[in-house]
Short mmCIF file of C-alpha atoms in Angstrom, two decimals:
data_model
loop_
_atom_site.label_atom_id
_atom_site.label_comp_id
_atom_site.label_asym_id
_atom_site.label_seq_id
_atom_site.Cartn_x
_atom_site.Cartn_y
_atom_site.Cartn_z
CA MET A 1 37.54 8.27 -9.09
CA SER A 2 36.00 4.88 -9.80
CA ILE A 3 33.53 4.56 -12.67
CA ASN A 4 31.62 2.17 -10.43
CA CYS A 5 29.90 4.69 -8.21
CA ILE A 6 26.74 6.78 -8.25
CA ARG A 7 28.79 9.98 -8.07
CA THR A 8 29.89 9.55 -11.70
CA LEU A 9 26.24 9.49 -12.79
CA ILE A 10 25.54 12.90 -11.21
CA GLU A 11 28.60 14.47 -12.84
CA ASP A 12 27.88 12.95 -16.26
CA ALA A 13 24.23 14.04 -16.17
CA ASN A 14 25.35 17.60 -15.41
CA VAL A 15 27.50 17.54 -18.57
CA SER A 16 24.97 15.93 -20.90
CA HIS A 17 21.63 17.20 -19.53
CA PRO A 18 22.25 20.22 -17.26
CA GLU A 19 18.85 21.85 -17.79
CA LYS A 20 16.75 18.69 -17.64
CA ILE A 21 14.51 18.21 -14.58
CA ALA A 22 16.17 15.65 -12.34
CA ILE A 23 13.71 15.59 -9.43
CA LYS A 24 10.30 17.04 -8.82
CA PHE A 25 8.05 16.98 -5.79
CA ASN A 26 4.65 18.66 -5.86
CA GLU A 27 5.35 22.21 -7.08
CA LYS A 28 9.13 22.05 -6.56
CA GLU A 29 11.67 20.79 -9.09
CA ILE A 30 15.42 20.83 -9.63
CA ASN A 31 17.48 20.29 -12.78
CA TYR A 32 20.68 18.24 -13.07
CA LYS A 33 22.94 21.30 -12.97
CA ASP A 34 21.45 22.62 -9.74
CA LEU A 35 21.28 19.11 -8.30
CA LEU A 36 25.03 18.66 -8.70
CA LYS A 37 25.66 22.11 -7.23
CA LYS A 38 23.60 21.39 -4.10
CA VAL A 39 25.00 17.86 -3.72
CA ASN A 40 28.51 19.36 -3.87
CA GLN A 41 27.64 21.94 -1.22
CA ILE A 42 26.39 19.26 1.17
CA ALA A 43 29.32 16.95 0.40
CA PHE A 44 31.78 19.79 0.98
CA TYR A 45 30.22 20.63 4.34
CA LEU A 46 30.23 16.96 5.40
CA SER A 47 33.88 16.61 4.42
CA GLU A 48 34.71 19.61 6.62
CA LEU A 49 33.36 17.75 9.65
CA ASN A 50 36.67 15.84 9.46
CA LEU A 51 35.12 12.56 10.50
CA PRO A 52 37.24 9.42 10.00
CA LYS A 53 36.91 7.77 6.58
CA GLY A 54 34.00 5.36 6.52
CA SER A 55 32.09 7.14 9.31
CA ARG A 56 28.38 6.42 9.25
CA ILE A 57 25.90 9.24 8.61
CA GLY A 58 22.19 8.65 9.17
CA ILE A 59 19.24 10.23 7.36
CA TYR A 60 16.08 10.33 9.48
CA SER A 61 13.47 12.44 7.75
CA THR A 62 10.36 12.59 5.64
CA LYS A 63 10.58 12.43 1.86
CA SER A 64 11.66 15.58 0.03
CA ILE A 65 14.07 16.83 -2.63
CA GLU A 66 16.41 17.71 0.23
CA GLN A 67 16.37 14.08 1.36
CA VAL A 68 17.58 12.95 -2.08
CA ILE A 69 20.27 15.66 -2.04
CA ALA A 70 21.36 14.38 1.38
CA ILE A 71 21.58 10.80 0.09
CA LEU A 72 23.65 11.83 -2.93
CA GLY A 73 25.75 14.19 -0.82
CA ILE A 74 26.80 11.38 1.52
CA LEU A 75 27.49 9.08 -1.45
CA SER A 76 29.80 11.79 -2.82
CA THR A 77 32.06 11.48 0.23
CA ASP A 78 34.06 8.67 1.80
CA TYR A 79 31.39 8.36 4.50
CA VAL A 80 28.66 5.68 4.64
CA LEU A 81 24.92 6.34 4.35
CA VAL A 82 22.57 4.76 6.92
CA PRO A 83 18.90 5.34 5.97
CA LEU A 84 16.59 5.46 9.00
CA THR A 85 12.97 5.12 7.96
CA ARG A 86 10.72 7.73 9.52
CA LEU A 87 8.47 4.85 10.70
CA LEU A 88 11.03 3.87 13.34
CA LYS A 89 10.50 4.91 16.94
CA PRO A 90 13.25 6.82 18.79
CA GLU A 91 14.42 3.75 20.72
CA GLN A 92 14.78 1.78 17.46
CA VAL A 93 16.76 4.63 15.93
CA GLU A 94 18.92 4.72 19.05
CA TYR A 95 19.68 1.02 18.67
CA ILE A 96 20.89 1.50 15.08
CA ILE A 97 22.91 4.58 16.05
CA LYS A 98 24.76 2.53 18.66
CA ASP A 99 25.07 -0.59 16.51
CA CYS A 100 26.96 1.09 13.66
CA ASP A 101 28.25 4.12 15.60
CA ILE A 102 26.53 6.86 13.63
CA LYS A 103 28.51 10.09 13.88
CA CYS A 104 26.08 12.49 12.22
CA ILE A 105 22.33 12.58 11.53
CA ILE A 106 20.62 14.60 8.79
CA THR A 107 16.99 15.31 9.60
CA ASP A 108 14.09 17.70 9.19
CA ARG A 109 12.05 19.83 11.54
CA LEU A 110 9.47 17.07 12.10
CA LYS A 111 11.99 14.42 13.16
CA LEU A 112 14.32 16.75 15.07
CA GLU A 113 12.12 16.40 18.14
CA SER A 114 12.44 12.59 18.01
CA ILE A 115 16.22 12.82 17.81
CA GLU A 116 16.25 15.10 20.85
CA GLU A 117 14.68 12.22 22.81
CA ILE A 118 17.69 10.06 21.95
CA ASN A 119 20.99 10.14 23.77
CA PHE A 120 22.90 11.23 20.65
CA ASP A 121 26.03 13.34 21.02
CA GLY A 122 27.06 13.47 17.37
CA GLN A 123 26.53 16.13 14.70
CA ILE A 124 22.97 17.04 13.70
CA ILE A 125 22.12 18.77 10.44
CA SER A 126 18.59 19.91 9.60
CA TYR A 127 17.10 20.77 6.23
CA GLU A 128 15.47 23.87 7.71
CA THR A 129 17.03 26.48 9.97
CA THR A 130 15.78 25.58 13.45
CA HIS A 131 18.40 26.38 16.10
CA LYS A 132 21.62 28.39 16.17
CA ASP A 133 23.59 25.33 17.26
CA ILE A 134 22.30 23.11 14.43
CA ALA A 135 23.58 23.56 10.89
CA SER A 136 20.95 23.62 8.16
CA PHE A 137 20.82 22.98 4.43
CA GLU A 138 19.47 26.51 4.04
CA GLU A 139 22.68 27.92 5.54
CA ILE A 140 24.95 25.49 3.69
CA PHE A 141 23.36 26.40 0.34
CA LYS A 142 23.87 30.07 1.17
CA TYR A 143 27.51 30.00 2.31
CA TYR A 144 29.24 26.91 0.87
CA ASN A 145 30.17 27.64 -2.71
CA LYS A 146 33.71 26.30 -3.01
CA PRO A 147 34.64 23.76 -5.70
CA TYR A 148 34.26 20.13 -4.62
CA SER A 149 35.88 17.00 -5.95
CA CYS A 150 36.07 13.52 -4.50
CA THR A 151 37.77 10.16 -4.84
CA ILE A 152 35.61 7.08 -4.38
CA ASN A 153 36.53 3.43 -4.87
CA GLY A 154 33.87 1.08 -6.17
CA HIS A 155 34.65 -1.51 -3.51
CA ASP A 156 34.25 0.98 -0.63
CA ASN A 157 31.28 0.74 1.72
CA ALA A 158 28.48 3.04 0.53
CA VAL A 159 25.30 2.17 2.46
CA ILE A 160 24.24 0.17 5.49
CA THR A 161 20.54 -0.74 5.45
CA TYR A 162 18.86 -2.35 8.42
CA SER A 163 16.43 -5.25 8.44
CA PHE A 164 15.72 -7.93 10.97
CA GLY A 165 18.08 -10.88 11.28
CA LEU A 166 17.78 -14.34 12.79
CA THR A 167 18.29 -13.11 16.37
CA GLY A 168 15.42 -10.63 16.16
CA THR A 169 17.55 -7.51 16.54
CA PRO A 170 18.12 -5.29 13.49
CA LYS A 171 21.18 -6.22 11.46
CA GLY A 172 22.82 -3.84 9.01
CA ILE A 173 23.67 -5.15 5.55
CA VAL A 174 26.72 -3.48 4.00
CA ILE A 175 26.41 -2.36 0.37
CA SER A 176 29.31 -1.13 -1.77
CA HIS A 177 29.36 1.67 -4.34
CA ARG A 178 29.80 -0.99 -7.03
CA ASN A 179 26.64 -2.75 -5.79
CA LEU A 180 24.61 0.45 -6.16
CA ILE A 181 25.62 1.20 -9.71
CA ASP A 182 25.37 -2.45 -10.78
CA SER A 183 21.79 -2.55 -9.52
CA ALA A 184 20.95 0.60 -11.51
CA ARG A 185 22.51 -0.89 -14.64
CA VAL A 186 20.69 -4.20 -14.48
CA VAL A 187 17.26 -2.77 -13.63
CA SER A 188 17.56 -0.11 -16.34
CA SER A 189 18.40 -2.89 -18.78
CA TYR A 190 15.67 -5.47 -18.14
CA LEU A 191 12.97 -2.84 -17.59
CA ASP A 192 14.13 -1.04 -20.76
CA LEU A 193 14.14 2.33 -19.00
CA LYS A 194 14.50 5.40 -21.21
CA GLU A 195 15.81 8.93 -20.96
CA ASP A 196 12.34 10.45 -21.27
CA ASP A 197 10.86 8.30 -18.49
CA VAL A 198 9.38 9.83 -15.37
CA ILE A 199 9.98 7.38 -12.52
CA SER A 200 7.70 7.47 -9.51
CA GLY A 201 9.58 7.92 -6.23
CA THR A 202 6.81 6.47 -4.08
CA LEU A 203 8.80 3.88 -2.11
CA ILE A 204 10.63 5.02 1.01
CA PHE A 205 14.42 5.19 0.76
CA ASN A 206 15.24 2.84 3.63
CA LEU A 207 16.14 -0.29 1.61
CA ASP A 208 17.76 -1.03 -1.74
CA TYR A 209 14.51 -1.30 -3.74
CA GLY A 210 13.51 2.24 -2.73
CA LEU A 211 17.00 3.69 -3.21
CA ASN A 212 17.17 2.09 -6.65
CA GLN A 213 14.46 4.52 -7.86
CA ILE A 214 16.96 7.35 -7.42
CA PHE A 215 19.88 5.53 -9.02
CA CYS A 216 17.94 4.31 -12.07
CA SER A 217 16.75 7.87 -12.70
CA LEU A 218 20.35 9.11 -12.62
CA TYR A 219 21.62 6.24 -14.74
CA LYS A 220 19.17 6.99 -17.57
CA ARG A 221 19.13 10.81 -17.07
CA ALA A 222 15.40 10.40 -16.45
CA THR A 223 13.20 12.39 -14.04
CA LEU A 224 12.33 11.21 -10.53
CA ALA A 225 8.89 12.35 -9.34
CA LEU A 226 8.69 12.02 -5.56
CA HIS A 227 5.46 11.13 -3.78
CA ARG A 228 4.41 10.26 -0.23
CA PHE A 229 1.75 7.55 -0.50
CA ILE A 230 -0.95 8.34 2.06
CA LEU A 231 -4.25 8.29 0.17
CA ALA A 232 -5.06 6.40 -3.02
CA GLY A 233 -6.62 9.49 -4.61
CA ASP A 234 -3.47 11.53 -4.06
CA PHE A 235 -1.36 8.72 -5.52
CA PHE A 236 -3.39 8.61 -8.73
CA ASN A 237 -3.19 12.41 -8.97
CA HIS A 238 0.60 12.04 -8.69
CA LEU A 239 0.66 9.58 -11.60
CA ILE A 240 -1.52 11.83 -13.75
CA ASN A 241 -0.12 15.28 -12.87
CA ASP A 242 3.54 14.21 -12.94
CA GLU A 243 2.98 12.22 -16.16
CA VAL A 244 4.63 9.18 -14.60
CA THR A 245 5.74 6.39 -16.92
CA VAL A 246 7.47 3.94 -14.52
CA VAL A 247 5.94 2.94 -11.18
CA PRO A 248 7.89 0.83 -8.63
CA LEU A 249 5.54 -0.58 -5.99
CA MET A 250 5.22 -3.04 -3.14
CA PRO A 251 2.13 -5.30 -2.83
CA ILE A 252 0.79 -3.19 0.04
CA ASN A 253 0.82 -0.16 -2.29
CA ILE A 254 -1.12 -2.09 -4.93
CA SER A 255 -3.84 -3.16 -2.50
CA SER A 256 -4.03 0.39 -1.09
CA MET A 257 -4.38 1.87 -4.57
CA PHE A 258 -7.61 0.01 -5.17
CA ASP A 259 -9.03 0.29 -1.66
CA GLU A 260 -11.34 3.08 -2.81
CA ASP A 261 -14.86 2.86 -4.21
CA GLU A 262 -14.64 2.18 -7.93
CA HIS A 263 -16.35 5.45 -8.86
CA LYS A 264 -13.51 7.35 -7.14
CA LEU A 265 -10.81 5.73 -9.27
CA PRO A 266 -9.59 7.41 -12.48
CA SER A 267 -10.25 5.94 -15.89
CA ALA A 268 -7.60 3.89 -17.63
CA ASP A 269 -7.25 6.66 -20.23
CA LEU A 270 -5.95 9.08 -17.60
CA LEU A 271 -3.28 6.54 -16.58
CA ALA A 272 -2.22 5.67 -20.12
CA LYS A 273 1.24 7.23 -19.82
CA VAL A 274 2.32 4.51 -17.36
CA ARG A 275 4.22 1.91 -19.39
CA VAL A 276 6.08 -0.05 -16.67
CA LEU A 277 4.91 -1.32 -13.27
CA THR A 278 7.15 -3.27 -10.90
CA SER A 279 6.59 -5.03 -7.60
CA SER A 280 8.94 -6.56 -5.04
CA GLY A 281 8.78 -7.33 -1.34
CA GLY A 282 5.96 -9.87 -1.28
CA ASN A 283 3.33 -11.87 -3.10
CA VAL A 284 1.08 -10.29 -5.70
CA THR A 285 -2.45 -11.72 -5.54
CA HIS A 286 -4.80 -12.43 -8.43
CA LYS A 287 -7.00 -9.52 -7.33
CA MET A 288 -4.01 -7.16 -7.52
CA LEU A 289 -3.16 -8.43 -11.00
CA ASN A 290 -6.77 -7.99 -12.16
CA ASP A 291 -6.91 -4.43 -10.80
CA LEU A 292 -3.60 -3.49 -12.45
CA ASP A 293 -4.71 -5.04 -15.74
CA LYS A 294 -7.97 -3.10 -15.64
CA TYR A 295 -6.50 0.34 -14.92
CA PHE A 296 -3.13 -0.05 -16.68
CA PRO A 297 -4.02 -2.31 -19.63
CA ASP A 298 -1.03 -1.28 -21.77
CA ALA A 299 1.60 -1.26 -19.01
CA LYS A 300 4.11 -4.08 -18.61
CA PHE A 301 4.13 -5.55 -15.10
CA TYR A 302 7.34 -7.02 -13.67
CA SER A 303 7.18 -9.14 -10.52
CA MET A 304 10.58 -9.35 -8.81
CA HIS A 305 12.18 -11.32 -5.97
CA GLY A 306 15.03 -9.78 -4.00
CA LEU A 307 17.17 -10.75 -1.04
CA THR A 308 18.48 -9.00 2.05
CA GLU A 309 21.97 -10.21 1.12
CA ALA A 310 21.87 -9.44 -2.62
CA PHE A 311 20.06 -6.79 -4.59
CA ARG A 312 17.86 -9.10 -6.63
CA SER A 313 17.65 -12.71 -7.75
CA THR A 314 14.74 -13.08 -10.15
CA TYR A 315 12.09 -11.31 -12.15
CA LEU A 316 9.08 -12.62 -14.04
CA GLU A 317 8.67 -11.45 -17.63
CA PRO A 318 5.42 -9.51 -18.18
CA SER A 319 4.37 -12.07 -20.81
CA GLN A 320 4.38 -14.77 -18.11
CA ILE A 321 2.30 -12.96 -15.48
CA TRP A 322 -1.00 -14.58 -16.45
CA ILE A 323 0.57 -17.87 -17.53
CA ARG A 324 2.35 -18.55 -14.22
CA PRO A 325 1.32 -15.77 -11.79
CA ASP A 326 2.66 -17.66 -8.76
CA SER A 327 6.21 -17.85 -10.13
CA ILE A 328 9.01 -15.54 -8.98
CA GLY A 329 10.49 -15.88 -12.46
CA LYS A 330 13.99 -16.61 -13.69
CA PRO A 331 17.41 -15.23 -12.71
CA ILE A 332 18.20 -11.62 -13.58
CA PRO A 333 21.25 -11.03 -15.85
CA ASP A 334 24.62 -12.08 -14.35
CA VAL A 335 23.01 -14.32 -11.71
CA GLU A 336 22.98 -18.11 -11.44
CA LEU A 337 20.45 -19.76 -9.13
CA TYR A 338 20.53 -23.29 -7.76
CA VAL A 339 18.11 -25.26 -5.59
CA LEU A 340 19.92 -27.56 -3.15
CA ASN A 341 18.58 -30.35 -0.94
CA GLU A 342 19.91 -31.12 2.54
CA GLU A 343 22.68 -33.29 1.07
CA GLY A 344 23.95 -30.42 -1.09
CA LYS A 345 22.69 -32.01 -4.30
CA GLU A 346 20.73 -30.12 -6.92
CA CYS A 347 17.01 -30.67 -6.61
CA LYS A 348 15.02 -32.20 -9.43
CA PRO A 349 12.21 -30.17 -11.02
CA ARG A 350 9.47 -29.43 -8.47
CA GLU A 351 11.58 -30.74 -5.58
CA ILE A 352 11.78 -28.17 -2.78
CA GLY A 353 15.19 -27.00 -1.57
CA GLU A 354 17.16 -23.92 -0.52
CA LEU A 355 17.79 -21.19 -3.08
CA ILE A 356 21.50 -20.46 -3.64
CA HIS A 357 22.41 -17.17 -5.35
CA ARG A 358 25.67 -17.01 -7.33
CA GLY A 359 27.07 -14.16 -9.41
CA GLY A 360 26.35 -10.44 -9.37
CA TYR A 361 24.75 -8.08 -6.86
CA ILE A 362 25.90 -9.89 -3.69
CA TYR A 363 26.41 -7.48 -0.81
CA LYS A 364 29.42 -7.43 1.52
CA GLY A 365 27.89 -8.96 4.65
CA TYR A 366 26.25 -7.98 7.92
CA TRP A 367 27.74 -5.15 9.97
CA ASN A 368 29.43 -6.37 13.16
CA ALA A 369 27.54 -9.67 12.91
CA PRO A 370 29.96 -12.48 11.97
CA VAL A 371 27.53 -15.24 12.96
CA GLU A 372 24.72 -13.91 10.73
CA THR A 373 27.21 -13.29 7.92
CA SER A 374 28.54 -16.85 8.11
CA GLU A 375 24.99 -18.25 8.03
CA ARG A 376 24.18 -16.55 4.73
CA PHE A 377 27.46 -15.83 2.90
CA LYS A 378 29.02 -19.17 1.96
CA SER A 379 32.04 -20.43 0.05
CA ILE A 380 31.29 -21.61 -3.45
CA GLN A 381 32.27 -25.03 -2.11
CA ILE A 382 28.61 -25.35 -1.17
CA LEU A 383 28.02 -25.94 -4.91
CA LYS A 384 30.81 -28.52 -5.32
CA ASP A 385 28.32 -31.27 -6.20
CA VAL A 386 26.47 -29.06 -8.69
CA ILE A 387 29.10 -27.19 -10.72
CA ASN A 388 32.63 -28.08 -11.82
CA LEU A 389 35.11 -26.25 -9.59
CA GLU A 390 38.18 -27.70 -11.29
CA GLY A 391 40.63 -24.92 -12.05
CA GLN A 392 38.42 -22.30 -10.43
CA LEU A 393 39.25 -20.15 -7.44
CA THR A 394 37.38 -21.47 -4.46
CA ASP A 395 37.15 -18.29 -2.39
CA GLU A 396 34.13 -17.02 -4.37
CA ILE A 397 31.17 -16.14 -2.12
CA VAL A 398 27.58 -17.21 -2.80
CA VAL A 399 24.42 -16.53 -0.78
CA ALA A 400 22.54 -19.34 0.93
CA THR A 401 19.29 -17.40 0.96
CA GLY A 402 17.25 -19.28 3.55
CA ASP A 403 14.41 -19.19 0.99
CA TYR A 404 12.90 -22.55 0.15
CA VAL A 405 11.80 -22.79 -3.48
CA TYR A 406 11.36 -25.20 -6.36
CA LYS A 407 12.01 -24.93 -10.08
CA ASP A 408 9.67 -26.23 -12.76
CA GLU A 409 10.61 -28.08 -15.95
CA GLU A 410 10.96 -24.81 -17.88
CA GLY A 411 13.32 -23.22 -15.37
CA TYR A 412 10.85 -20.94 -13.57
CA PHE A 413 11.25 -20.61 -9.81
CA TYR A 414 8.48 -20.73 -7.19
CA PHE A 415 8.79 -19.47 -3.61
CA VAL A 416 7.55 -21.89 -0.91
CA SER A 417 8.68 -20.66 2.51
CA ARG A 418 11.46 -19.09 4.58
CA HIS A 419 13.94 -21.02 6.66
CA ASP A 420 13.40 -18.83 9.69
CA ASP A 421 10.13 -17.54 11.11
CA MET A 422 10.45 -13.95 9.91
CA ILE A 423 7.12 -12.29 9.25
CA LYS A 424 6.73 -10.39 5.99
CA THR A 425 4.03 -7.75 6.22
CA ARG A 426 3.37 -4.58 4.22
CA GLY A 427 6.72 -5.06 2.46
CA PHE A 428 8.72 -5.22 5.73
CA ARG A 429 10.48 -8.12 7.43
CA VAL A 430 9.49 -8.29 11.09
CA SER A 431 11.07 -10.37 13.84
CA PRO A 432 8.63 -11.96 16.31
CA PHE A 433 11.46 -11.87 18.86
CA GLU A 434 11.62 -8.07 18.88
CA ILE A 435 7.87 -7.68 19.49
CA GLU A 436 7.99 -10.36 22.21
CA SER A 437 10.90 -8.54 23.84
CA VAL A 438 8.98 -5.24 23.92
CA VAL A 439 5.97 -7.02 25.47
CA ALA A 440 8.18 -8.65 28.11
CA LYS A 441 9.76 -5.31 28.99
CA ASN A 442 6.60 -3.22 29.14
CA PHE A 443 3.97 -5.70 30.34
CA PRO A 444 5.32 -7.43 33.46
CA MET A 445 1.85 -8.89 34.09
CA VAL A 446 2.11 -10.97 30.88
CA GLU A 447 3.35 -14.45 31.74
CA GLN A 448 3.79 -15.85 28.22
CA CYS A 449 3.69 -14.22 24.81
CA ALA A 450 3.80 -15.70 21.31
CA ILE A 451 4.07 -13.63 18.13
CA PHE A 452 3.45 -15.30 14.77
CA SER A 453 1.65 -14.63 11.51
CA ILE A 454 -1.21 -15.91 9.40
CA ALA A 455 -1.79 -15.28 5.72
CA ASN A 456 -3.62 -12.14 4.65
CA GLU A 457 -3.93 -11.34 0.94
CA GLU A 458 -4.11 -7.61 1.55
CA ILE A 459 -0.77 -7.31 3.43
CA GLU A 460 0.73 -10.78 2.77
CA GLU A 461 0.92 -11.73 6.46
CA GLU A 462 -0.84 -10.30 9.50
CA ILE A 463 0.79 -10.33 12.91
CA VAL A 464 -0.90 -12.23 15.73
CA MET A 465 -0.13 -11.85 19.43
CA VAL A 466 -1.31 -14.54 21.85
CA TYR A 467 -0.53 -14.05 25.53
CA SER A 468 -1.32 -15.44 28.94
CA ALA A 469 -1.72 -13.51 32.19
CA ARG A 470 -3.65 -13.71 35.45
CA SER A 471 -6.34 -11.58 33.84
CA GLU A 472 -7.07 -10.21 30.39
CA ILE A 473 -5.62 -6.84 29.40
CA ALA A 474 -7.66 -4.57 27.16
CA SER A 475 -6.38 -4.87 23.59
CA LYS A 476 -6.52 -1.09 23.19
CA GLU A 477 -4.18 -0.73 26.15
CA ILE A 478 -1.69 -3.19 24.63
CA VAL A 479 -1.76 -1.46 21.24
CA PHE A 480 -1.40 1.97 22.84
CA GLU A 481 1.76 0.90 24.70
CA LEU A 482 3.28 -1.01 21.75
CA LYS A 483 2.91 2.03 19.50
CA LYS A 484 5.31 3.88 21.79
CA HIS A 485 8.08 1.38 21.09
CA LEU A 486 7.46 -0.20 17.68
CA ALA A 487 7.01 0.98 14.11
CA SER A 488 3.40 0.97 12.91
CA TYR A 489 3.89 -2.04 10.64
CA MET A 490 5.02 -4.11 13.67
CA ILE A 491 1.82 -3.66 15.68
CA PRO A 492 -0.17 -6.95 15.93
CA ASN A 493 -3.36 -7.11 13.88
CA LYS A 494 -4.91 -9.63 16.28
CA ILE A 495 -4.43 -9.83 20.05
CA ILE A 496 -5.72 -12.96 21.80
CA TYR A 497 -5.81 -13.77 25.50
CA LYS A 498 -5.49 -17.32 26.82
CA LYS A 499 -5.10 -18.54 30.40
CA SER A 500 -2.10 -20.64 29.31
CA LEU A 501 -0.18 -21.32 26.13
CA PRO A 502 0.77 -24.76 24.76
CA LEU A 503 4.43 -25.79 24.89
CA VAL A 504 6.53 -27.76 22.42
CA PRO A 505 6.48 -31.40 23.63
CA SER A 506 10.22 -31.85 23.05
CA ASP A 507 11.15 -28.54 24.68
CA LYS A 508 8.93 -27.28 27.48
CA SER A 509 10.72 -23.92 27.44
CA LYS A 510 9.29 -23.07 24.02
CA ILE A 511 5.75 -22.04 23.17
CA ASN A 512 4.12 -24.18 20.47
CA LYS A 513 3.30 -21.44 17.96
CA GLU A 514 2.23 -23.90 15.30
CA GLU A 515 -0.49 -25.29 17.58
CA LEU A 516 -1.70 -21.77 18.33
CA LYS A 517 -1.75 -20.95 14.63
CA GLN A 518 -3.78 -24.06 13.79
CA GLU A 519 -6.26 -23.29 16.56
CA LEU A 520 -6.74 -19.79 15.22
CA LEU A 521 -7.17 -20.94 11.62
CA LYS A 522 -9.65 -23.61 12.75
CA ASP A 523 -11.73 -21.05 14.66
CA ASN A 524 -11.81 -18.82 11.58
#
């Protein structure tokens, strides 16, 4: 078996730290010995399904210890994990199932009803015993006790995560086993994670940043303390009661943490065990930094910038947070970053260009999407005017990120904008096209619809819907219908009616979103 896979971490932890708590969630906990046993039982059962090698298995459930066991169980087979965030609606799940041909779904009692709404004829496994025709973890743990061993290659596909591509439909990014363990190694290194750390498992496990919580815990033989972030008070109780030392967050989590009256927040003394805070997935505002500094004065805060096509590009050293809070930092270990202008030349300091990522942590490409893959994954020839390619192999792949940035005189990078019009809100990337498509399908009375975003410090960007129709539709009615088809983070924050929408002068088939945005900002 390859040393470049997460499976080796589970086996090694069982040898070196069998009795140590691996995962805890509220009153439940499991040590490394029992974790390996249960992972093996699930992996053994999955292997007995006799699905073709590389078959995709989805996980569509709420957070639990069983969910982590399911993730590690799939990664202990030659199948491929497809995380399906519980925020997705059944029709969105159905799209992903069809797109990557999911053969089996692991779920819980709460989400089983949603799956039953979907036309899915594959295997279903539930954590709890629910129906005689559906296998459950409870039954597997009771009856599957045979030895299990596996062979995994580091270059094999391990995970397909879904985000929104240039066309507006979800595109799966393919991640190898080597990618997963490399990401655990590098994060554990630059965050200086330790064996006695308790890492907060607050982020959902739908994308690489969330999954990395699990893998870093395994890599360092640390403890993962799971938590479902719903209320700020419960989150702080989680940090205190679980004695958390490392807290991965997104900006939306940070703003939600401090959305309570000050007298309801704990004192800094109660949070003193936290020594590392991290954030990725959006901008961190000065208010967020001030709040973190007030309640976690001794914790080091790392701001990080990742990509859809590569695990991570940059991080900002904690010592630089107050010196250059708007910077996304410098390259992480084993990564080279370049800023190119339209002629392919390297930009001068403070000249804006496209960020090119070279080196480690690059994923394999988009699933069944050659056009999207070719737009982002480029030959190293793109850097021919920047680096010396003499004597080098020229089939190396780099990522043309679509992020427009600049670099200052000291080598720190600053994010400016995205090449496409993706909306980033609450840590998610949202395609205006998908929302517009749902409106077109479910509101035949709407003549024109434009979805765009405006800045909002609390959630980075808020979604705006402007539409035209013969008569105005009640906003509550629009929201009610959209909630049936879209995840909660995709619902517009503002809905505006206009008798007609402006068109782009050079293309009368396109709505002039920029004009609409400027009108809105002017009115505000």
